[in-house]
XYZ file of C-alpha atoms in Angstrom:
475
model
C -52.959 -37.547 67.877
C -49.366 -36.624 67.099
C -50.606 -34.390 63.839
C -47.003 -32.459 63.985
C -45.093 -36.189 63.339
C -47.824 -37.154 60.555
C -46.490 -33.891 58.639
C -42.861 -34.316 59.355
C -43.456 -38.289 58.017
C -44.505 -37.026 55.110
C -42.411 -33.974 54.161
C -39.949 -36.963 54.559
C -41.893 -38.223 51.905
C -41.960 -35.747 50.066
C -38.451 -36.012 49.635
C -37.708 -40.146 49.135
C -39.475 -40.637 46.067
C -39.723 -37.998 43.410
C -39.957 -40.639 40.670
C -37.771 -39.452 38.217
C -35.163 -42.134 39.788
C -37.747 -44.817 38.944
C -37.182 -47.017 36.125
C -40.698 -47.738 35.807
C -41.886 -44.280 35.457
C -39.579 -43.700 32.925
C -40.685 -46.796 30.923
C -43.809 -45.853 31.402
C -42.753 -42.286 30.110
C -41.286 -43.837 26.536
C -44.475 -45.861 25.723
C -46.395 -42.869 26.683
C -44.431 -40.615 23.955
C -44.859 -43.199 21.439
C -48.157 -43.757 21.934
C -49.565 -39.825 21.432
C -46.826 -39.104 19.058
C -47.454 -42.047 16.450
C -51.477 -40.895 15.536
C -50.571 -37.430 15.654
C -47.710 -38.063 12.507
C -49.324 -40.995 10.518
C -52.731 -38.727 10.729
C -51.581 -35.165 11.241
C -55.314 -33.762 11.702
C -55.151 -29.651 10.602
C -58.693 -29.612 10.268
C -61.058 -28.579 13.724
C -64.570 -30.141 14.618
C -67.187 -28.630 16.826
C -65.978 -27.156 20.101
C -62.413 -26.898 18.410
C -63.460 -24.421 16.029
C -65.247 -22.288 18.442
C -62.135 -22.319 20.394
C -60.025 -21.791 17.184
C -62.146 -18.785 15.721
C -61.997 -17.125 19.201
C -57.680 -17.728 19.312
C -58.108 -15.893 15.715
C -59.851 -12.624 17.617
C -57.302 -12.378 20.250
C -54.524 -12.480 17.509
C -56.658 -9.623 15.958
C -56.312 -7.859 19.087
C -60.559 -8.216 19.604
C -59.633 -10.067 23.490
C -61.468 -13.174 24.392
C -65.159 -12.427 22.463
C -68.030 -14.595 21.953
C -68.330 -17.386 19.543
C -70.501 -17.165 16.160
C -73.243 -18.935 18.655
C -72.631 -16.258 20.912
C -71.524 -18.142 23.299
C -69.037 -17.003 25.945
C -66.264 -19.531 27.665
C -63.793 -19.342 29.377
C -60.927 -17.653 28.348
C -57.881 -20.182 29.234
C -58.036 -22.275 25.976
C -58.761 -19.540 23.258
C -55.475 -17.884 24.837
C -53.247 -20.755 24.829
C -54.485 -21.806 21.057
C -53.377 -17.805 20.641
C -50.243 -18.312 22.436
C -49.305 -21.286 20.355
C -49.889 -18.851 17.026
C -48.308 -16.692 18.143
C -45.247 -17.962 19.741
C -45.313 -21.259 17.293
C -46.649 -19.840 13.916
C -49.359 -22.536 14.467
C -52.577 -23.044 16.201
C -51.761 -26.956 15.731
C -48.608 -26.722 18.268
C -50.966 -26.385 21.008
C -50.641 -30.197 20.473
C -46.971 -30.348 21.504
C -47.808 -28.270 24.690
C -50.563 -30.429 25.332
C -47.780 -33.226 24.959
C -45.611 -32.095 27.432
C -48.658 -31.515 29.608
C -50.277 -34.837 29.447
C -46.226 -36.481 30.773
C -46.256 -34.125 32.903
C -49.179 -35.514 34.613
C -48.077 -38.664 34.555
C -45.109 -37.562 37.192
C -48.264 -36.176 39.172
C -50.166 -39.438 39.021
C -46.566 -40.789 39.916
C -46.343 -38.404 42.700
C -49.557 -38.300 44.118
C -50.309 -42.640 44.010
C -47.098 -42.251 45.664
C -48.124 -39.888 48.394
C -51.470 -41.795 48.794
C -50.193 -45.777 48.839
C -46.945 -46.289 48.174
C -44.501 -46.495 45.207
C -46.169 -49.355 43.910
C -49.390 -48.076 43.491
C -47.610 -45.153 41.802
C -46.106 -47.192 39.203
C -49.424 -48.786 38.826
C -51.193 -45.347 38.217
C -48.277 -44.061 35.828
C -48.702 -46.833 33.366
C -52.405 -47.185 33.496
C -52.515 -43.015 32.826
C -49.702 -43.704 30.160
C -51.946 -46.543 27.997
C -55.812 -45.052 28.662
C -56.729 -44.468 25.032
C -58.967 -41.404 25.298
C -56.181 -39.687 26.967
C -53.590 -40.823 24.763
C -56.394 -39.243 22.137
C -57.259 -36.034 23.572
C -53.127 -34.768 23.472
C -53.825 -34.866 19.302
C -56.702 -32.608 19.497
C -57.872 -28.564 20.135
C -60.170 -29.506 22.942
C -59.257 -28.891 26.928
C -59.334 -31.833 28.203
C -55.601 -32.502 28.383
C -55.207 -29.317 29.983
C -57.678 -29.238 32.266
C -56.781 -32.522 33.632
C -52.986 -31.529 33.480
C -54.318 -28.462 35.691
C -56.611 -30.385 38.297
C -53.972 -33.014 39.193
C -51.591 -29.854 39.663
C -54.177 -29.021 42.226
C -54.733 -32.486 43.673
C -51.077 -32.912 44.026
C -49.997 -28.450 45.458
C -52.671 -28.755 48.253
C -51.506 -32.023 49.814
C -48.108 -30.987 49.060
C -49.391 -27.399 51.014
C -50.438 -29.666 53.873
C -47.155 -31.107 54.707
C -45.094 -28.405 54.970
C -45.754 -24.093 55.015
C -49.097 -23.030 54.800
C -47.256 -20.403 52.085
C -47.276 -23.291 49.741
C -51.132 -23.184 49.730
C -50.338 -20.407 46.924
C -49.413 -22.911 44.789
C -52.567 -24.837 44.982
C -54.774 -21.758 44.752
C -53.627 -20.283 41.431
C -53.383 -24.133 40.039
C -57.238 -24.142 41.273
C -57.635 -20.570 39.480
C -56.275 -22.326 35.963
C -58.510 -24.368 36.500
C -61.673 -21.890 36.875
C -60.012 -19.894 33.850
C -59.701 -22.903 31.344
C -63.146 -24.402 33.075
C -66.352 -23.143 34.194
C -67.743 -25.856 35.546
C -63.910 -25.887 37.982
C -66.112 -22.554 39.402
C -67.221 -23.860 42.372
C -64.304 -26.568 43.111
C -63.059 -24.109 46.122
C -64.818 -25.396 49.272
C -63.694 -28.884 48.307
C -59.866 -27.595 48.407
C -60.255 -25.860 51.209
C -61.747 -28.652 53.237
C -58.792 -31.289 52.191
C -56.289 -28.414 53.754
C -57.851 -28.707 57.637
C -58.824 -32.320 57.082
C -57.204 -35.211 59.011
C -54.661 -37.287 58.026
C -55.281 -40.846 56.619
C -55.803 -43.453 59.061
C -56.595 -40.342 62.051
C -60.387 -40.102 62.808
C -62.241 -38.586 65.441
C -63.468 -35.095 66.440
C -60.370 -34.093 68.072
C -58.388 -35.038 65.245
C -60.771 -32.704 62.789
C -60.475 -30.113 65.514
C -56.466 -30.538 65.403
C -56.728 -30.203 61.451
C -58.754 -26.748 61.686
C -56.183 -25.413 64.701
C -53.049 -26.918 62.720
C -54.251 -25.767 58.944
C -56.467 -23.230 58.743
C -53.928 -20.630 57.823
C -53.094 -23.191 54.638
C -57.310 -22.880 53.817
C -57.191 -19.203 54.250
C -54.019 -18.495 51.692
C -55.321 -20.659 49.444
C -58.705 -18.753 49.234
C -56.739 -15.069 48.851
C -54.684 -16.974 46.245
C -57.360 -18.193 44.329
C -59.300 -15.236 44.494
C -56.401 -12.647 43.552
C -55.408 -15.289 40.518
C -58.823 -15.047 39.016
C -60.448 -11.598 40.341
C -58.226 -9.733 37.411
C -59.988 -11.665 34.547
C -63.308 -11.602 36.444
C -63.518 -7.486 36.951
C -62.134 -7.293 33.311
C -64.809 -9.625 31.856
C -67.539 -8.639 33.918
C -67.359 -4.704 32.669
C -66.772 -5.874 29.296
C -69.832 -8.622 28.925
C -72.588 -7.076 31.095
C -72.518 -8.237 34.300
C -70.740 -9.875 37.292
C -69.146 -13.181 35.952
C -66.609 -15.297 37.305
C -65.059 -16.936 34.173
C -67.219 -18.051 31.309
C -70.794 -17.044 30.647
C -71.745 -20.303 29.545
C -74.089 -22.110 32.205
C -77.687 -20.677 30.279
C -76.623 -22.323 27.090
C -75.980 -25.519 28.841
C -79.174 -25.312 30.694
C -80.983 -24.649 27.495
C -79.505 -27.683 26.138
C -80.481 -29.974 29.202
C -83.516 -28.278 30.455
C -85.855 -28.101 27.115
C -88.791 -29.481 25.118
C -86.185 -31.697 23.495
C -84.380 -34.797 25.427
C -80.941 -33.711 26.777
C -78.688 -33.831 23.659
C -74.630 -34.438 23.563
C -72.163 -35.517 20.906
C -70.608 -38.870 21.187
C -70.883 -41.159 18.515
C -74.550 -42.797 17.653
C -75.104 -40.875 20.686
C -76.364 -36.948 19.939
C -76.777 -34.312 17.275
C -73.961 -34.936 14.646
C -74.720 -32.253 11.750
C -75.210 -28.547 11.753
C -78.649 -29.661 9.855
C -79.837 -31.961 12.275
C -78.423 -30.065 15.098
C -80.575 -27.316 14.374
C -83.950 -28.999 13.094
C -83.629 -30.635 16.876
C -82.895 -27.388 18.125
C -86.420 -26.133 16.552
C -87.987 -28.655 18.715
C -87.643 -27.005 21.663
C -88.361 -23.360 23.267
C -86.762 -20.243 21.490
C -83.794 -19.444 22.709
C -82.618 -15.891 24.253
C -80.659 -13.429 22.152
C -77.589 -13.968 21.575
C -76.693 -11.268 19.268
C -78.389 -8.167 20.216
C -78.165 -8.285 24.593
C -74.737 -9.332 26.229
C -73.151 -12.531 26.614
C -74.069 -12.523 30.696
C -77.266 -11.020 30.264
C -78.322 -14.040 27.611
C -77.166 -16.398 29.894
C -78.844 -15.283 32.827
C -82.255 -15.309 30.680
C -81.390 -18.980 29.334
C -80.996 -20.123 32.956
C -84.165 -18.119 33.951
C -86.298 -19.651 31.424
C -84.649 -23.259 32.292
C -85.659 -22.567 35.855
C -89.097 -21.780 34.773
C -89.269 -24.895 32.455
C -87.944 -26.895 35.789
C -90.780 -25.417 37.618
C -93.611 -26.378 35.473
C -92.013 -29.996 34.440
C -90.164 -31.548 37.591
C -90.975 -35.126 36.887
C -89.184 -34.556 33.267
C -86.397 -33.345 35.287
C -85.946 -35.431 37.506
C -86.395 -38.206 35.023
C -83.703 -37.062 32.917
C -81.264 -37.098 35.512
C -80.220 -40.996 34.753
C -79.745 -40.445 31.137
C -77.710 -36.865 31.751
C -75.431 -39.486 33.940
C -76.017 -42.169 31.509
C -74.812 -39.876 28.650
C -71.590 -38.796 30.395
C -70.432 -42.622 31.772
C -71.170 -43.920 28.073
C -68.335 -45.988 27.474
C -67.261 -44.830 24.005
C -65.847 -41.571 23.527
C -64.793 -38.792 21.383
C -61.902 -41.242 19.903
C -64.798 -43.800 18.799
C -66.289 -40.798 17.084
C -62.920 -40.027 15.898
C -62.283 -43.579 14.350
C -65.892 -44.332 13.012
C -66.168 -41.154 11.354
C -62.501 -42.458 9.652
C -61.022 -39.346 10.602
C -57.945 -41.997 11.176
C -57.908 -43.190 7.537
C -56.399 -46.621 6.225
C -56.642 -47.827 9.855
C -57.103 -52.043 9.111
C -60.311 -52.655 10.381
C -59.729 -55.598 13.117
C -57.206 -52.324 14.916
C -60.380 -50.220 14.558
C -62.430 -52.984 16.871
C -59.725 -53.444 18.903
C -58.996 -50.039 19.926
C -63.148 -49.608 20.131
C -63.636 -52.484 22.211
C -59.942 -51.604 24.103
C -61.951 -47.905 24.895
C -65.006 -49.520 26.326
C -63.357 -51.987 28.520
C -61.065 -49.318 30.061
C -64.231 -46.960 30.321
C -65.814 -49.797 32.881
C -63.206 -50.386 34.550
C -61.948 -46.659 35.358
C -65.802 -45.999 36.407
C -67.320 -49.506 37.637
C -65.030 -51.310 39.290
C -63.044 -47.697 40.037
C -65.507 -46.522 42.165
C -65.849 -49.934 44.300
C -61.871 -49.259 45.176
C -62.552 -45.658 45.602
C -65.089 -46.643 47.959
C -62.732 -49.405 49.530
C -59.805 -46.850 49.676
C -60.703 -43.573 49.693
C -59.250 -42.112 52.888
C -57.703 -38.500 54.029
C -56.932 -35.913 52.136
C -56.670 -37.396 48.859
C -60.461 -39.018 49.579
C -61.678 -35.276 49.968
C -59.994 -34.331 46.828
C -60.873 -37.059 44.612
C -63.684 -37.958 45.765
C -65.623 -34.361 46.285
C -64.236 -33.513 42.735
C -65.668 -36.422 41.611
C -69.183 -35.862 43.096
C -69.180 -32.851 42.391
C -68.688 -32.877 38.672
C -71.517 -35.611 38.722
C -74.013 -32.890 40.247
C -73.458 -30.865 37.949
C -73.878 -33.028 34.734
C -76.913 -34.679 36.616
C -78.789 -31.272 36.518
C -77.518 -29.546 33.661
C -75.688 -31.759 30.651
C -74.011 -34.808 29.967
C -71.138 -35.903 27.791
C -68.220 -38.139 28.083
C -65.153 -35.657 27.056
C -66.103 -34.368 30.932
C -65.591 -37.272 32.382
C -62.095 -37.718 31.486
C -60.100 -35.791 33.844
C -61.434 -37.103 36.479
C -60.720 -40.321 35.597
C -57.042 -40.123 36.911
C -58.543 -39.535 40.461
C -60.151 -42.765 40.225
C -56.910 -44.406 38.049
C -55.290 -43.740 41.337
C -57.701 -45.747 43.636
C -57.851 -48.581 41.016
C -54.138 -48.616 41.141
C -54.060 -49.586 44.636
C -56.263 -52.911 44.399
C -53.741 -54.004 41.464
C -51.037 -52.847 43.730
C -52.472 -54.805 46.634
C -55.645 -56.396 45.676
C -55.767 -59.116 48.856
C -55.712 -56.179 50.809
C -58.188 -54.008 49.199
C -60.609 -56.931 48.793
C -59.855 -57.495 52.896
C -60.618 -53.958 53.752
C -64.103 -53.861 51.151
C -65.184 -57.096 52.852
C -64.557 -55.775 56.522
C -66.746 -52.898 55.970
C -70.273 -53.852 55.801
C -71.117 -50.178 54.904
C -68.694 -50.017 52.394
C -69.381 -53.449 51.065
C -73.339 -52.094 51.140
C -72.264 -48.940 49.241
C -70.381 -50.587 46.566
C -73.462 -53.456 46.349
C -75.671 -50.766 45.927
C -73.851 -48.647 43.451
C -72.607 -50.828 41.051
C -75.429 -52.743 39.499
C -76.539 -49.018 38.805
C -73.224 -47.717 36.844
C -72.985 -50.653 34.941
C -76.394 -49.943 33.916
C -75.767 -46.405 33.125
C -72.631 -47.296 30.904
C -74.791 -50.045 29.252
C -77.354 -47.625 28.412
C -75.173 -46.381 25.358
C -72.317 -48.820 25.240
C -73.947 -50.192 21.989
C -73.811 -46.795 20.155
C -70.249 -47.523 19.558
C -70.601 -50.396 16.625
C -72.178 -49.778 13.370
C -74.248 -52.952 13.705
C -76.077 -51.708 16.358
C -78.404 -49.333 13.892
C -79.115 -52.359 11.478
């Protein structure tokens, strides 16, 4: 198991292909630029909806010198976004040049998804995952708005991409991946818990090396690059974490947030999100749902970490005495978050894109739901076919993980989409080389079994809303 020439093979690597020699990535670069620049100057949007504002009115109380506070619901987040929308003000004059930074971001990524499809396949499958990253539409949507997502998937595939960049070379470069890891706990919450996941790529074998001995060579070669990446990621985010938890009433990591969620997923009322035809869509309704349900804790008079912690007791309690609801709710949490429209069907049936001809507005709708399947149907069957090493840890505990979490708690599409490039990556690779993808899926009667089994069930998950998207659907 010659472990010390898989890690000089690829710090080698490392090295060949950066991708910025590539033609293709920069074509893929160009289209990318036109594509997120063109909405954002034919429909320059200064207005904010929903999350945005929250995020917006916060940015306004750091400018004021107030530091991260709650929102007008009293609710608590975390603090990476508020700051950056600050930043922007400050730095910019504008709140709305957080969308340039978010520009830079999202090509940014696409040299990670360059970099990391190259590091797990091949320079084909890199290309592959560039341009499919370049023309998703949600993505290419989210770099026009206030909400994280660009970010926060501009932050995860940092960490993807440090900590099996750590792995092939120092275990000092596990820094790297433990304060992108922190970013991502700081911008957020729900990145919390991501750490075990990390830390189990860095002592995890090589692709293609299996065996006990060869887990037992990963541990003796790698646990130093586990280790700094723990101290990292704990000395990145312990400064916010002491300063928040004195300020906000209690021990909190990064966002005080989880009891509203619960409250939202665990209630009298069905599990509610926001996607078009598809949730709550006025402060009126909104709150005449709301009504439906048990009274919320205070959110004015106790602090923000106190409220939360009696939100998630009372959900806990409301578990307790209905566990067939909750476990019943659990498909159409999932349901709600692999619903293939998204925040830009909102976007273009509530005509926030006005004069848009309406055969583009179908074709960009339909264009949004046929990328959805694919990323998540037909993703996860080469995920399953391909997933292998390092990256498999990565992607695919990140993946899982974030699933958990909605399952129990709350679904909605917006946090599905950064982890969509982890599965853009394994899709990539059956376009790259789908004869031998199909060969390896087919030689694997468990795999085969897994992706039999799991299919039919996401397809019927995404078809559970899919309709939502077309106005015809309610007539």
């Amino acid at each position: 198991m010659g472990s010390v020439e898989d890690q000089s093979s690829n710090q080698d690597k490392w090295g060949k292909v950066k991708g910025l020699d590539d033609l293709w990535f920069w074509g893929a670069i160009v289209v990318a630029i036109l594509l997120r620049v063109l909405p954002m100057f034919v429909w320059p949007d200064a207005e904010c909806t929903r999350d945005e504002c929250i995020y917006k009115t916060m940015a306004i109380k750091i400018l004021d010198g107030e530091g991260l506070t709650t929102s007008r619901k009293g609710w608590l987040t975390a603090p990476g976004y508020p700051y950056l929308l600050a930043f922007s003000a400050w730095f910019f004059g504008s709140m709305q040049a957080v969308k340039k930074t978010q520009l830079v971001m999202s090509l940014i990524s696409m040299w990670m998804v360059y970099r990391i499809g190259d590091r797990a396949d091949g320079k084909r499958t890199a290309r592959v995952a560039t341009w499919m990253f370049a023309l998703h539409p949600t993505i290419i949507f989210f770099v026009g708005t206030m909400w994280t997502e660009t970010s926060y998937t501009f932050l995860l595939l940092g960490a993807v991409l440090s900590m099996l960049w750590a792995r092939d070379g120092s275990f000092w470069r596990a820094i790297l991946a433990g304060v992108f890891v922190g970013f991502c706990v700081l911008f957020r919450g729900a990145a919390t818990y991501l750490a075990p996941i990390w830390v189990l790529a860095a002592i995890w074998p090589d692709s293609g090396v299996t065996g006990l001995k060869a887990v037992k060579d990963g541990l003796v070669l790698r646990w130093k690059h586990g280790l700094v990446f723990v101290v990292a990621l704990v000395l990145f985010v312990a400064p916010y974490s002491i300063h928040a938890s004195k300020r906000h009433g209690g021990f909190m990591i990064a966002d005080a947030t989880i009891g509203h969620v619960m409250y939202l997923g665990n209630n009298d009322f069905e599990p509610l999100t926001f996607d078009y035809g598809n949730g709550m869509l006025t402060g009126v309704i909104y709150s005449r749902y709301l009504r439906t349900g048990r009274r919320p804790c205070s959110r004015r008079m106790v602090p923000p970490v106190q409220s939360s912690k009696c939100e998630v007791k009372r959900a806990m309690e409301w578990i307790g005495d209905n566990p067939g609801e909750f476990v019943s709710r659990i498909p159409l949490r999932c349901a709600q978050m692999l619903n293939p429209n998204t925040f830009l069907t909102r976007h273009i049936r509530w005509g926030y894109w006005h004069g848009m001809p309406f055969w583009l507005k179908e074709l960009v709708v339909a264009y949004i739901i046929f990328t959805s399947v694919l990323i998540t149907g037909w993703g996860t069957v080469c995920a399953i076919t391909r997933a292998r090493g390092p990256y498999g840890v990565l992607a695919v505990g990140t993946v899982c993980y974030h699933m958990f979490t909605i399952a129990v708690m709350y679904g909605m599409t917006r946090f599905r989409l950064p982890l969509e490039p982890l599965w853009i990556i394994y899709l990539a690779m059956f376009f790259a080389q789908p004869k031998e993808t199909m060969t390896l899926l087919t030689s694997s009667w468990w795999r085969l079994g897994l992706s039999a089994f799991l299919l039919p069930i996401l397809l019927g998950l995404m078809w559970w809303f899919l309709l939502t998207g077309y106005p015809g659907f309610w007539t």
